[in-house]
Amino acid sequence: MGRAVGIDLGTTNSCMAVAEGGEIVVIPSGEGQRVMPSVVAFTAKGERLVGLVAKRQAITNPRNTIWSIKRLMGRHFEEVSEERMNVSYEVRDNEKGDAVVRVFDRDYTPPEISAMILQRLKSRAEEFLGEPVTEAVITVPAYFNEVQREATKAAGRIAGFEVRRVLNEPTAAALAFMEPTERKRLAVYDLGGGTFDISILQVVNGVFEVMATSGNTHLGGDDFDARIVEWIISEFKREHGLDLSSDPVALQRIREAAERAKCELSTVLEAGINLPFIASDEEGPKHLEMSLTRGLLESLIEDLVKLTREPSEKALNDASVRPEEIDHVLLVGGSTRMPFVRKMVEDIFHQKPAHSVNPDEVVGIGAAVEASVLTGQRKDLVLLDVTPLTLGVETLGGVMAPIVERNTPIPIKRSRMFTSAVDNQQVVSIHVLQGERELAEGNRSLGRFELVGIPPAKRGAPRIEVSFEIDSNGLLSVSAKDAITGRLQSMRVNPSGGLSEDEIHRLMKEAEANAEIDKARMRLVESRNAADQAIYDAQRVLEAAKKHLEKESWEELDTALVSLRMTRDTTDRVRIAKETSRTSELVTQVSRLIEVLDSGSIGASEEQDQLYVLEDSPEEPHEL
């Protein structure tokens, strides 16, 4: 049996942690960072890149680089098309009406792309731990609906995990922050790259109880970046008369510059945005040079940040808690580093938020805590979560009849009795809905099924019991039973958000078959990265050598550098490693020669000075 890890599958970055010897350890991404960019790229050569290597090449390959895929999870295309997605890749609908990503004439569903990220995390965890990793607790925004949760679970299955639990992100953060022995109330304000969640929890004698949760699954740092991008494009057009929005490469450069400026403005008051050769016209190349102040940024995003107030107040109201009764406010997500966001949090909760945890890692750490509970490593805490949205069925006139109200503790099973709408009705259609609107059309449809074989009777006579059962993951099963005949029909929410069970199994097999290929590709990328470093070192040393050494001292290194440059872009990893090693050894040798020459020059100079002094100050003659 393999190990279990906790995974924060984030919009912008993903983080992974594991319980080791009673402590929670964050598993590094293997790219020099503790978090991994949630980015997948496809190259013209047929390579698939994941993580930092995918993010680095986004400027030159924007149409085939996928980021923020979490915002598409379990969603229909018509929902997505109503938003202004700040992406360069093509989002379209498939035959089921689900949002999919089009890359090189192939459609990928969001769970497929997410599975590629999870697969890379799984591979890295196995390298770090030195043993198989088969189980995972994966976090989702608290306000994710049933389809989005199922889509996340499907992504985990495709990646080769047994998903032990789909855990709400704010709840995971609370598990990482609070000690089970504490008796406190906690508000978790989670503003990440693509979603916003707010949860109110209390901890009593090791029991973590979620009292209420609310949020917005279409609000986050991506939206802040989009506002900055719009401002940059508008200012450049006003100054130069050129519209950069239609140039995907320029647009990607602007996006990255906008994100950097946003991050910088969390610690400084003004950030420069400089992008040379961003465009050209008949007068020649144009450079983008402007500055963004913190005050201007705050004015650009003020209305977006204010959108977090209503869900926060709603969660407090649902929990019947006043802001003054909250002991701690915990910030989660990179966007909470912004001073303007922190000021909003202080205004809502009447206190300064806690700063003792890393907002990028706390959710992954909490997921690992829950994994340790589910695998029996920890027995000192119990988690009681809630369902974030109301669940019900459509009744006569297109009205939604609630069965499970929002913020009901889970797991739970709840039933409600219904009857027929017309005389002699023998078939009842059950339309399952999720949302807070009274009319069915204003809520999210989770599925439909029919209960057939009902004995003919006058309207109002049949008794149909509809039962909703929600497990600890927040995943839903629905059944309808005729009280007279005992006939039963049931359904479970589509477990894929766009994939059938057969498709999931096919993708699982593909992922398993391609696991070694993907590992080989990653090893090739790592070899090329090492080659790039060796090339950089060789260029630097050669410049110095050509100034100080004879040609025969650096000629071999020059030849090796040419050979490594030619080899670097091949797929022969062994040859790349050999050429890299050879070049690195020659770099060391030539560097030593330069050091010896420098030290020799210094020694000679000192000796000449001493001789000069001796000549200037001859010894006094000995007395006879």
Coordinates of C-alpha atoms in Angstrom, one line a residue:
M1 CA 0.0 0.0 0.0
G2 CA 1.4 3.4 -1.0
R3 CA 1.6 6.7 0.9
A4 CA -1.1 9.4 1.1
V5 CA -0.5 13.0 0.4
G6 CA -2.4 16.3 0.7
I7 CA -2.7 18.4 -2.5
D8 CA -3.8 22.0 -3.0
L9 CA -4.8 21.9 -6.6
G10 CA -4.7 25.7 -7.1
T11 CA -5.7 28.0 -10.0
T12 CA -2.3 29.6 -10.2
N13 CA 0.0 27.3 -8.2
S14 CA -0.3 23.8 -6.6
C15 CA 1.2 22.7 -3.4
M16 CA 1.7 19.2 -1.9
A17 CA 2.5 18.0 1.6
V18 CA 2.9 14.7 3.5
A19 CA 2.9 13.6 7.2
E20 CA 6.4 12.5 8.1
G21 CA 7.3 11.4 11.6
G22 CA 4.4 13.3 13.2
E23 CA 5.3 16.5 11.3
I24 CA 3.8 17.9 8.0
V25 CA 6.5 18.4 5.3
V26 CA 5.9 20.4 2.2
I27 CA 7.2 18.4 -0.8
P28 CA 9.2 20.7 -3.1
S29 CA 8.3 20.8 -6.8
G30 CA 11.8 19.7 -7.9
E31 CA 12.2 23.0 -9.7
G32 CA 13.7 25.0 -6.8
Q33 CA 10.3 26.0 -5.5
R34 CA 7.9 24.7 -2.8
V35 CA 4.9 25.3 -5.1
M36 CA 4.4 24.3 -8.7
P37 CA 2.7 26.5 -11.3
S38 CA -0.6 24.9 -12.4
V39 CA 0.4 25.2 -16.0
V40 CA 0.4 22.7 -18.9
A41 CA 1.9 23.3 -22.3
F42 CA 2.0 21.4 -25.6
T43 CA 4.8 22.0 -28.0
A44 CA 4.9 21.6 -31.8
K45 CA 7.4 18.6 -31.3
G46 CA 4.7 16.7 -29.4
E47 CA 6.1 17.3 -25.9
R48 CA 3.9 17.9 -22.9
L49 CA 5.3 20.2 -20.3
V50 CA 4.0 20.7 -16.8
G51 CA 4.9 23.3 -14.1
L52 CA 7.6 25.8 -14.2
V53 CA 9.0 24.6 -17.5
A54 CA 5.6 25.1 -19.1
K55 CA 5.2 28.6 -17.6
R56 CA 8.6 29.7 -18.8
Q57 CA 7.8 29.1 -22.4
A58 CA 4.4 30.6 -22.4
I59 CA 5.5 33.9 -24.1
T60 CA 6.7 32.0 -27.2
N61 CA 3.8 29.4 -27.1
P62 CA 0.8 31.3 -25.7
R63 CA -2.0 29.5 -27.7
N64 CA -0.8 26.0 -26.5
T65 CA -0.1 26.9 -22.9
I66 CA -3.0 26.2 -20.5
W67 CA -3.3 28.0 -17.2
S68 CA -6.2 28.7 -14.8
I69 CA -7.9 25.5 -15.9
K70 CA -9.5 25.3 -12.5
R71 CA -11.9 28.0 -13.6
L72 CA -13.3 25.7 -16.2
M73 CA -13.8 22.6 -14.0
G74 CA -17.2 21.1 -14.3
R75 CA -18.7 24.1 -16.2
H76 CA -20.7 24.5 -19.4
F77 CA -19.3 26.5 -22.2
E78 CA -22.2 28.9 -22.1
E79 CA -21.3 29.7 -18.5
V80 CA -17.7 30.4 -19.4
S81 CA -18.5 32.4 -22.6
E82 CA -20.4 34.9 -20.5
E83 CA -17.1 35.7 -18.6
R84 CA -14.1 37.4 -20.1
M85 CA -11.5 34.7 -19.8
N86 CA -8.0 36.2 -19.6
V87 CA -6.4 33.4 -21.7
S88 CA -4.8 33.0 -25.1
Y89 CA -5.8 29.4 -25.7
E90 CA -9.0 28.4 -27.3
V91 CA -12.0 27.5 -25.1
R92 CA -14.9 25.9 -26.9
D93 CA -17.8 23.5 -26.3
N94 CA -18.0 19.8 -27.0
E95 CA -21.1 17.9 -28.1
K96 CA -22.3 17.8 -24.5
G97 CA -22.0 21.6 -24.2
D98 CA -19.1 21.4 -21.7
A99 CA -16.2 23.8 -21.8
V100 CA -13.1 22.2 -23.3
V101 CA -9.7 23.4 -24.4
R102 CA -8.6 23.0 -28.0
V103 CA -4.9 22.4 -28.6
F104 CA -3.4 21.2 -31.9
D105 CA -6.8 19.9 -33.2
R106 CA -7.6 17.9 -30.1
D107 CA -10.0 18.7 -27.4
Y108 CA -9.0 18.3 -23.7
T109 CA -11.5 18.5 -20.9
P110 CA -10.6 20.4 -17.7
P111 CA -10.3 17.2 -15.7
E112 CA -7.8 15.9 -18.2
I113 CA -5.6 19.0 -18.0
S114 CA -5.9 18.9 -14.2
A115 CA -4.9 15.3 -14.2
M116 CA -1.7 16.1 -16.0
I117 CA -0.8 18.6 -13.1
L118 CA -1.7 16.0 -10.5
Q119 CA 0.3 13.3 -12.4
R120 CA 3.4 15.5 -12.2
L121 CA 2.8 16.1 -8.5
K122 CA 2.4 12.4 -7.9
S123 CA 5.7 11.6 -9.8
R124 CA 7.5 14.3 -7.7
A125 CA 6.1 12.9 -4.5
E126 CA 7.3 9.4 -5.3
E127 CA 10.8 10.8 -6.1
F128 CA 10.9 12.7 -2.8
L129 CA 9.6 9.8 -0.6
G130 CA 11.2 7.0 -2.5
E131 CA 8.1 4.9 -2.5
P132 CA 4.7 4.7 -4.4
V133 CA 2.1 7.4 -3.6
T134 CA -1.4 6.0 -4.2
E135 CA -3.8 8.0 -2.1
A136 CA -4.5 11.7 -1.9
V137 CA -6.7 14.3 -0.2
I138 CA -7.4 17.0 -2.8
T139 CA -8.8 20.4 -1.9
V140 CA -11.4 22.4 -3.8
P141 CA -13.0 25.8 -3.2
A142 CA -15.7 25.6 -0.5
Y143 CA -18.2 27.0 -3.0
F144 CA -17.6 24.4 -5.7
N145 CA -20.8 22.7 -6.7
E146 CA -21.3 18.9 -7.0
V147 CA -20.3 18.7 -10.6
Q148 CA -17.1 20.6 -10.0
R149 CA -16.2 18.4 -7.0
E150 CA -16.8 15.3 -9.1
A151 CA -14.7 16.7 -11.9
T152 CA -11.8 17.2 -9.4
K153 CA -12.2 13.7 -8.1
A154 CA -12.2 12.4 -11.7
A155 CA -8.9 14.3 -12.3
G156 CA -7.4 12.6 -9.3
R157 CA -8.5 9.2 -10.5
I158 CA -7.1 9.7 -14.0
A159 CA -3.7 10.7 -12.4
G160 CA -3.6 7.4 -10.6
F161 CA -4.7 8.5 -7.1
E162 CA -7.3 6.9 -4.9
V163 CA -8.9 10.2 -3.8
R164 CA -9.7 9.7 -0.1
R165 CA -11.4 13.0 0.3
V166 CA -12.3 16.1 -1.6
L167 CA -11.7 18.8 1.1
N168 CA -12.8 22.4 1.2
E169 CA -9.8 24.7 1.0
P170 CA -10.8 27.0 3.9
T171 CA -11.3 23.9 6.1
A172 CA -7.9 22.6 5.1
A173 CA -6.3 25.9 6.1
A174 CA -8.0 25.8 9.5
L175 CA -6.6 22.3 10.1
A176 CA -3.1 23.6 9.4
F177 CA -3.5 26.7 11.5
M178 CA -5.4 25.6 14.7
E179 CA -4.4 23.2 17.3
P180 CA -7.0 20.6 18.2
T181 CA -6.7 21.5 21.9
E182 CA -7.7 25.1 21.3
R183 CA -11.3 26.4 21.8
K184 CA -11.6 29.1 19.3
R185 CA -13.7 30.5 16.4
L186 CA -11.9 31.1 13.1
A187 CA -12.7 32.9 9.9
V188 CA -10.8 31.7 6.8
Y189 CA -10.7 34.4 4.1
D190 CA -9.4 32.6 1.0
L191 CA -8.7 34.7 -2.1
G192 CA -6.7 32.8 -4.7
G193 CA -6.0 33.0 -8.4
G194 CA -9.5 32.2 -9.5
T195 CA -11.8 31.7 -6.6
F196 CA -12.9 33.3 -3.3
D197 CA -14.2 31.4 -0.3
I198 CA -15.0 32.4 3.3
S199 CA -15.7 29.9 6.0
I200 CA -16.5 30.3 9.7
L201 CA -15.3 27.4 11.9
Q202 CA -15.1 26.6 15.6
V203 CA -12.7 24.2 17.3
V204 CA -13.8 22.5 20.5
N205 CA -12.0 19.6 22.1
G206 CA -10.4 18.4 18.8
V207 CA -13.6 18.7 16.8
F208 CA -13.3 21.1 13.8
E209 CA -16.8 22.2 12.9
V210 CA -17.6 24.3 9.9
M211 CA -20.4 26.6 10.9
A212 CA -21.0 28.3 7.6
T213 CA -19.4 28.9 4.2
S214 CA -19.9 31.2 1.2
G215 CA -17.9 32.5 -1.7
N216 CA -17.6 33.3 -5.4
T217 CA -16.0 30.7 -7.8
H218 CA -15.4 33.4 -10.4
L219 CA -13.3 35.9 -8.5
G220 CA -9.6 36.0 -7.8
G221 CA -6.1 37.2 -8.7
D222 CA -6.7 36.4 -12.4
D223 CA -9.4 39.1 -12.5
F224 CA -7.0 41.6 -10.9
D225 CA -4.4 40.8 -13.6
A226 CA -7.1 41.2 -16.3
R227 CA -7.8 44.8 -15.1
I228 CA -4.1 45.7 -15.2
V229 CA -3.8 44.2 -18.7
E230 CA -6.8 46.2 -19.9
W231 CA -5.2 49.4 -18.4
I232 CA -1.8 48.7 -20.1
I233 CA -3.4 48.0 -23.5
S234 CA -5.5 51.1 -23.2
E235 CA -2.6 53.4 -22.2
F236 CA -0.4 52.0 -25.0
K237 CA -3.1 52.5 -27.6
R238 CA -3.7 56.0 -26.4
E239 CA 0.0 56.8 -26.6
H240 CA 1.0 54.9 -29.8
G241 CA -2.3 54.2 -31.6
L242 CA -1.6 50.5 -31.6
D243 CA -3.9 47.8 -30.2
L244 CA -1.9 45.0 -28.6
S245 CA -4.9 42.9 -27.7
S246 CA -4.9 41.0 -31.0
D247 CA -1.2 39.9 -30.7
P248 CA -1.1 36.7 -28.6
V249 CA 2.7 37.0 -28.0
A250 CA 2.5 40.6 -26.9
L251 CA -0.6 39.8 -24.8
Q252 CA 1.2 37.1 -23.0
R253 CA 4.2 39.3 -22.3
I254 CA 1.8 42.0 -20.9
R255 CA 0.0 39.4 -18.7
E256 CA 3.3 38.3 -17.1
A257 CA 4.4 41.9 -16.6
A258 CA 1.0 42.7 -15.1
E259 CA 1.3 39.8 -12.6
R260 CA 4.8 40.9 -11.7
A261 CA 3.8 44.5 -11.1
K262 CA 0.8 43.4 -9.0
C263 CA 3.1 41.2 -6.8
E264 CA 5.7 44.0 -6.4
L265 CA 3.0 46.5 -5.4
S266 CA 2.3 44.5 -2.2
T267 CA 5.7 45.7 -0.9
V268 CA 6.4 48.9 -2.8
L269 CA 4.4 52.0 -3.8
E270 CA 5.3 52.0 -7.5
A271 CA 6.3 49.3 -10.1
G272 CA 7.8 49.8 -13.5
I273 CA 6.5 48.0 -16.5
N274 CA 9.1 47.8 -19.3
L275 CA 8.6 45.6 -22.4
P276 CA 11.0 46.5 -25.2
F277 CA 10.1 45.8 -28.8
I278 CA 6.5 45.0 -27.9
A279 CA 5.2 46.2 -31.3
S280 CA 6.3 48.0 -34.5
D281 CA 4.8 50.2 -37.2
E282 CA 6.1 52.1 -40.2
E283 CA 8.1 54.4 -37.9
G284 CA 9.9 51.4 -36.3
P285 CA 9.8 49.3 -33.1
K286 CA 7.8 50.5 -30.2
H287 CA 8.7 49.9 -26.5
L288 CA 6.2 49.7 -23.7
E289 CA 7.4 51.8 -20.7
M290 CA 5.1 52.9 -18.0
S291 CA 4.7 52.8 -14.2
L292 CA 1.8 51.5 -12.1
T293 CA 1.3 52.9 -8.6
R294 CA -0.3 51.1 -5.7
G295 CA -3.0 53.8 -5.6
L296 CA -3.9 53.3 -9.3
L297 CA -3.9 49.5 -8.9
E298 CA -6.3 49.8 -6.0
S299 CA -8.6 52.0 -8.0
L300 CA -8.6 49.4 -10.9
I301 CA -9.6 46.5 -8.6
E302 CA -11.6 48.3 -5.9
D303 CA -15.0 47.0 -7.1
L304 CA -13.6 43.4 -7.3
V305 CA -12.2 43.4 -3.8
K306 CA -15.5 44.8 -2.5
L307 CA -17.3 41.8 -3.9
T308 CA -15.8 39.7 -1.1
R309 CA -17.7 41.7 1.5
E310 CA -21.2 40.3 0.8
P311 CA -20.2 36.6 1.0
S312 CA -18.2 37.3 4.2
E313 CA -21.2 39.0 5.9
K314 CA -23.5 36.2 4.6
A315 CA -21.2 33.5 6.2
L316 CA -21.2 35.4 9.5
N317 CA -25.0 35.8 9.4
D318 CA -25.5 32.1 8.6
A319 CA -23.2 31.1 11.5
S320 CA -25.0 33.5 13.8
V321 CA -21.6 35.0 14.8
R322 CA -20.7 38.7 15.1
P323 CA -17.3 39.8 13.8
E324 CA -16.2 40.6 17.4
E325 CA -16.8 36.9 18.3
I326 CA -14.2 35.7 15.9
D327 CA -10.9 34.9 17.6
H328 CA -8.7 34.7 14.5
V329 CA -9.0 35.7 10.8
L330 CA -6.7 33.5 8.6
L331 CA -5.7 34.7 5.2
V332 CA -5.3 32.1 2.4
G333 CA -4.2 32.6 -1.2
G334 CA -1.6 34.7 -2.8
S335 CA -4.0 37.6 -3.5
T336 CA -4.3 38.2 0.3
R337 CA -0.8 39.6 0.3
M338 CA -2.2 42.8 -1.2
P339 CA -2.4 45.6 1.4
F340 CA -5.8 46.7 -0.1
V341 CA -7.2 43.2 0.4
R342 CA -5.9 43.1 4.0
K343 CA -7.5 46.4 4.7
M344 CA -10.9 45.1 3.4
V345 CA -10.5 42.1 5.7
E346 CA -9.8 44.3 8.7
D347 CA -12.9 46.4 7.8
I348 CA -15.1 43.3 7.6
F349 CA -13.9 41.5 10.7
H350 CA -12.9 44.5 12.9
Q351 CA -9.4 43.0 13.5
K352 CA -6.1 42.4 11.9
P353 CA -5.7 39.0 10.2
A354 CA -3.1 36.4 11.3
H355 CA 0.2 36.6 9.5
S356 CA 1.8 33.5 10.9
V357 CA 1.3 31.1 8.0
N358 CA 2.3 31.1 4.4
P359 CA -0.9 31.7 2.4
D360 CA 0.5 29.7 -0.6
E361 CA 1.2 26.5 1.5
V362 CA -1.3 26.4 4.3
V363 CA -4.1 24.6 2.3
G364 CA -1.7 21.9 1.1
I365 CA -0.5 21.4 4.7
G366 CA -4.0 21.2 5.9
A367 CA -4.8 18.6 3.2
A368 CA -1.9 16.5 4.5
V369 CA -3.3 16.8 8.1
E370 CA -6.6 15.4 6.9
A371 CA -4.8 12.6 4.9
S372 CA -3.0 11.6 8.2
V373 CA -6.4 11.5 9.9
L374 CA -7.9 9.3 7.2
T375 CA -4.9 6.9 7.2
G376 CA -5.0 6.5 11.0
Q377 CA -1.8 8.4 11.7
R378 CA -3.6 11.0 13.7
K379 CA -6.6 10.4 16.0
D380 CA -6.8 13.7 17.9
L381 CA -9.2 15.6 15.7
V382 CA -12.5 15.2 13.9
L383 CA -13.8 17.3 11.0
L384 CA -17.4 18.2 10.5
D385 CA -17.9 20.1 7.2
V386 CA -21.0 21.6 5.5
T387 CA -22.6 21.6 2.1
P388 CA -22.1 25.1 0.6
L389 CA -25.2 25.4 -1.6
T390 CA -28.9 24.4 -1.3
L391 CA -29.9 21.2 -3.1
G392 CA -33.4 20.4 -4.3
V393 CA -35.7 19.3 -7.1
E394 CA -37.8 21.1 -9.7
T395 CA -41.6 21.1 -9.0
L396 CA -44.7 22.2 -10.9
G397 CA -44.3 25.7 -12.4
G398 CA -40.5 25.6 -12.5
V399 CA -40.1 26.1 -8.8
M400 CA -37.2 24.6 -6.8
A401 CA -38.2 22.7 -3.7
P402 CA -35.2 22.6 -1.3
I403 CA -34.3 19.3 0.4
V404 CA -30.9 20.1 1.8
E405 CA -30.3 23.7 2.8
R406 CA -26.9 25.4 2.4
N407 CA -24.5 25.1 5.4
T408 CA -26.1 21.8 6.5
P409 CA -23.4 19.5 8.2
I410 CA -22.3 16.6 6.1
P411 CA -22.4 13.6 5.7
I412 CA -26.2 13.6 5.7
K413 CA -29.2 11.9 4.3
R414 CA -32.5 13.8 4.0
S415 CA -35.8 13.0 2.4
R416 CA -39.0 14.8 1.3
M417 CA -42.3 13.5 0.1
F418 CA -43.7 14.6 -3.3
T419 CA -46.8 13.6 -5.4
S420 CA -48.0 13.7 -9.0
A421 CA -49.0 16.8 -10.9
V422 CA -51.7 15.3 -13.2
D423 CA -54.2 12.5 -13.2
N424 CA -53.0 9.0 -14.0
Q425 CA -49.4 10.0 -14.1
Q426 CA -47.2 6.9 -14.4
V427 CA -43.8 8.6 -14.9
V428 CA -42.3 11.2 -12.6
S429 CA -39.3 13.2 -13.8
I430 CA -36.8 14.1 -11.1
H431 CA -34.7 17.2 -12.0
V432 CA -31.9 17.7 -9.4
L433 CA -30.8 21.3 -8.8
Q434 CA -28.3 23.2 -6.8
G435 CA -28.4 26.9 -5.9
E436 CA -30.1 29.6 -3.9
R437 CA -32.7 30.9 -6.5
E438 CA -36.4 30.1 -6.0
L439 CA -37.0 29.4 -9.8
A440 CA -35.4 26.3 -11.2
E441 CA -33.9 28.0 -14.2
G442 CA -31.8 30.2 -12.0
N443 CA -30.0 27.3 -10.4
R444 CA -27.4 24.8 -11.6
S445 CA -28.9 21.6 -13.1
L446 CA -27.1 18.5 -11.7
G447 CA -29.0 15.9 -13.7
R448 CA -32.4 14.3 -14.4
F449 CA -33.8 10.8 -14.1
E450 CA -37.3 9.2 -14.3
L451 CA -39.2 7.0 -11.9
V452 CA -41.5 4.8 -14.0
G453 CA -44.3 2.3 -13.3
I454 CA -46.3 4.4 -10.9
P455 CA -49.9 3.0 -10.6
P456 CA -52.5 5.3 -12.3
A457 CA -54.2 7.6 -9.7
K458 CA -55.7 11.0 -9.4
R459 CA -53.2 13.9 -9.0
G460 CA -52.0 14.3 -5.4
A461 CA -52.6 10.6 -4.5
P462 CA -49.2 9.0 -5.3
R463 CA -46.5 9.4 -2.6
I464 CA -43.0 9.8 -4.1
E465 CA -40.1 9.9 -1.5
V466 CA -37.1 11.8 -2.9
S467 CA -33.9 11.3 -0.8
F468 CA -30.6 13.2 -1.0
E469 CA -27.5 11.6 0.4
I470 CA -24.2 13.6 0.7
D471 CA -21.0 11.9 1.7
S472 CA -18.0 13.5 3.5
N473 CA -16.6 14.7 0.2
G474 CA -19.7 16.7 -0.5
L475 CA -20.6 14.3 -3.3
L476 CA -24.3 13.7 -3.9
S477 CA -26.5 10.7 -4.6
V478 CA -30.3 11.1 -5.3
S479 CA -33.1 8.4 -5.2
A480 CA -36.8 8.4 -5.7
K481 CA -39.1 5.7 -4.4
D482 CA -42.8 5.0 -5.0
A483 CA -44.3 4.4 -1.5
I484 CA -47.0 2.1 -2.9
T485 CA -45.1 -0.2 -5.3
G486 CA -41.6 0.2 -3.7
R487 CA -40.1 1.0 -7.1
L488 CA -36.8 2.8 -6.7
Q489 CA -34.7 4.8 -9.2
S490 CA -31.5 6.7 -8.4
M491 CA -28.7 8.8 -9.9
R492 CA -25.4 10.2 -9.0
V493 CA -24.1 13.5 -10.2
N494 CA -22.1 13.0 -13.4
P495 CA -18.7 12.0 -11.9
S496 CA -16.7 13.9 -14.5
G497 CA -18.0 17.3 -15.3
G498 CA -17.8 16.2 -19.0
L499 CA -16.4 12.7 -19.0
S500 CA -18.3 9.4 -18.9
E501 CA -17.2 6.6 -16.6
D502 CA -15.8 4.7 -19.7
E503 CA -13.9 7.8 -20.7
I504 CA -12.4 8.1 -17.3
H505 CA -11.2 4.5 -17.4
R506 CA -9.7 5.1 -20.9
L507 CA -7.9 8.2 -19.7
M508 CA -6.7 6.3 -16.6
K509 CA -5.2 3.6 -18.8
E510 CA -3.6 6.3 -21.1
A511 CA -2.1 8.1 -18.1
E512 CA -0.7 4.8 -16.8
A513 CA 0.7 3.8 -20.2
N514 CA 2.2 7.3 -20.7
A515 CA 3.6 7.6 -17.1
E516 CA 7.0 6.3 -18.1
I517 CA 7.0 8.5 -21.3
D518 CA 6.1 11.5 -19.2
K519 CA 8.8 10.7 -16.7
A520 CA 11.3 10.3 -19.6
R521 CA 10.2 13.7 -21.0
M522 CA 10.7 15.3 -17.6
R523 CA 14.1 13.8 -17.3
L524 CA 14.9 15.2 -20.8
V525 CA 13.7 18.6 -19.7
E526 CA 15.9 18.4 -16.6
S527 CA 18.9 17.4 -18.7
R528 CA 18.3 20.4 -21.0
N529 CA 18.0 22.7 -18.0
A530 CA 21.4 21.4 -16.8
A531 CA 22.8 21.9 -20.3
D532 CA 21.5 25.5 -20.4
Q533 CA 23.3 26.2 -17.1
A534 CA 26.5 24.7 -18.5
I535 CA 26.2 26.8 -21.7
Y536 CA 25.7 29.9 -19.6
D537 CA 28.8 29.1 -17.4
A538 CA 30.9 28.2 -20.5
Q539 CA 30.0 31.5 -22.2
R540 CA 30.9 33.5 -19.1
V541 CA 34.3 31.7 -18.6
L542 CA 35.2 31.9 -22.3
E543 CA 34.8 35.7 -22.3
A544 CA 37.3 36.0 -19.5
A545 CA 39.6 33.3 -21.0
K546 CA 39.8 35.0 -24.3
K547 CA 41.1 38.2 -22.6
H548 CA 43.7 36.5 -20.4
L549 CA 44.7 33.2 -21.9
E550 CA 46.3 31.8 -25.0
K551 CA 44.0 30.2 -27.5
E552 CA 45.2 26.7 -26.8
S553 CA 44.0 27.1 -23.2
W554 CA 40.4 27.7 -24.1
E555 CA 40.0 26.2 -27.6
E556 CA 38.8 22.8 -26.3
L557 CA 36.1 24.6 -24.2
D558 CA 35.0 26.6 -27.2
T559 CA 34.6 23.3 -29.2
A560 CA 32.7 21.6 -26.4
L561 CA 30.4 24.6 -26.1
V562 CA 29.5 24.4 -29.8
S563 CA 28.9 20.7 -29.5
L564 CA 26.7 21.1 -26.4
R565 CA 24.6 23.8 -28.2
M566 CA 24.0 21.4 -31.0
T567 CA 23.2 18.4 -28.7
R568 CA 21.0 20.4 -26.3
D569 CA 17.9 20.3 -28.6
T570 CA 18.1 16.6 -29.5
T571 CA 16.1 13.9 -27.6
D572 CA 19.3 11.9 -26.7
R573 CA 19.3 12.5 -22.9
V574 CA 22.4 10.4 -22.4
R575 CA 24.4 12.3 -25.0
I576 CA 23.1 15.7 -23.6
A577 CA 24.3 14.6 -20.1
K578 CA 27.7 13.5 -21.5
E579 CA 28.2 16.7 -23.3
T580 CA 27.1 18.7 -20.3
S581 CA 29.5 16.9 -18.0
R582 CA 32.4 17.4 -20.5
T583 CA 31.6 21.1 -20.8
S584 CA 31.3 21.6 -17.1
E585 CA 34.7 19.9 -16.5
L586 CA 36.4 22.1 -19.0
V587 CA 34.7 25.2 -17.5
T588 CA 36.3 24.2 -14.1
Q589 CA 39.7 23.7 -15.7
V590 CA 39.7 27.0 -17.6
S591 CA 38.4 28.8 -14.5
R592 CA 41.3 27.5 -12.5
L593 CA 43.8 28.6 -15.1
I594 CA 42.3 32.1 -15.0
E595 CA 42.5 32.1 -11.2
V596 CA 46.2 30.9 -11.3
L597 CA 47.0 33.7 -13.8
D598 CA 45.3 36.3 -11.6
S599 CA 47.1 35.1 -8.5
G600 CA 50.4 34.8 -10.3
S601 CA 50.1 38.4 -11.5
I602 CA 49.5 39.6 -8.0
G603 CA 52.5 37.7 -6.7
A604 CA 54.8 39.1 -9.3
S605 CA 53.7 42.6 -8.6
E606 CA 54.3 42.3 -4.9
E607 CA 57.8 40.9 -5.6
Q608 CA 58.7 43.8 -7.9
D609 CA 57.6 46.3 -5.2
Q610 CA 59.8 44.6 -2.6
L611 CA 62.8 44.7 -4.9
Y612 CA 62.2 48.3 -5.7
V613 CA 62.1 49.1 -2.0
L614 CA 65.3 47.2 -1.5
E615 CA 67.0 49.2 -4.2
D616 CA 65.7 52.5 -2.7
S617 CA 66.8 51.6 0.9
P618 CA 70.2 49.8 0.7
E619 CA 71.6 48.2 3.8
E620 CA 73.9 50.3 5.8
P621 CA 77.6 49.1 5.4
H622 CA 78.9 46.9 8.2
E623 CA 81.4 48.5 10.5
L624 CA 84.9 46.9 10.5

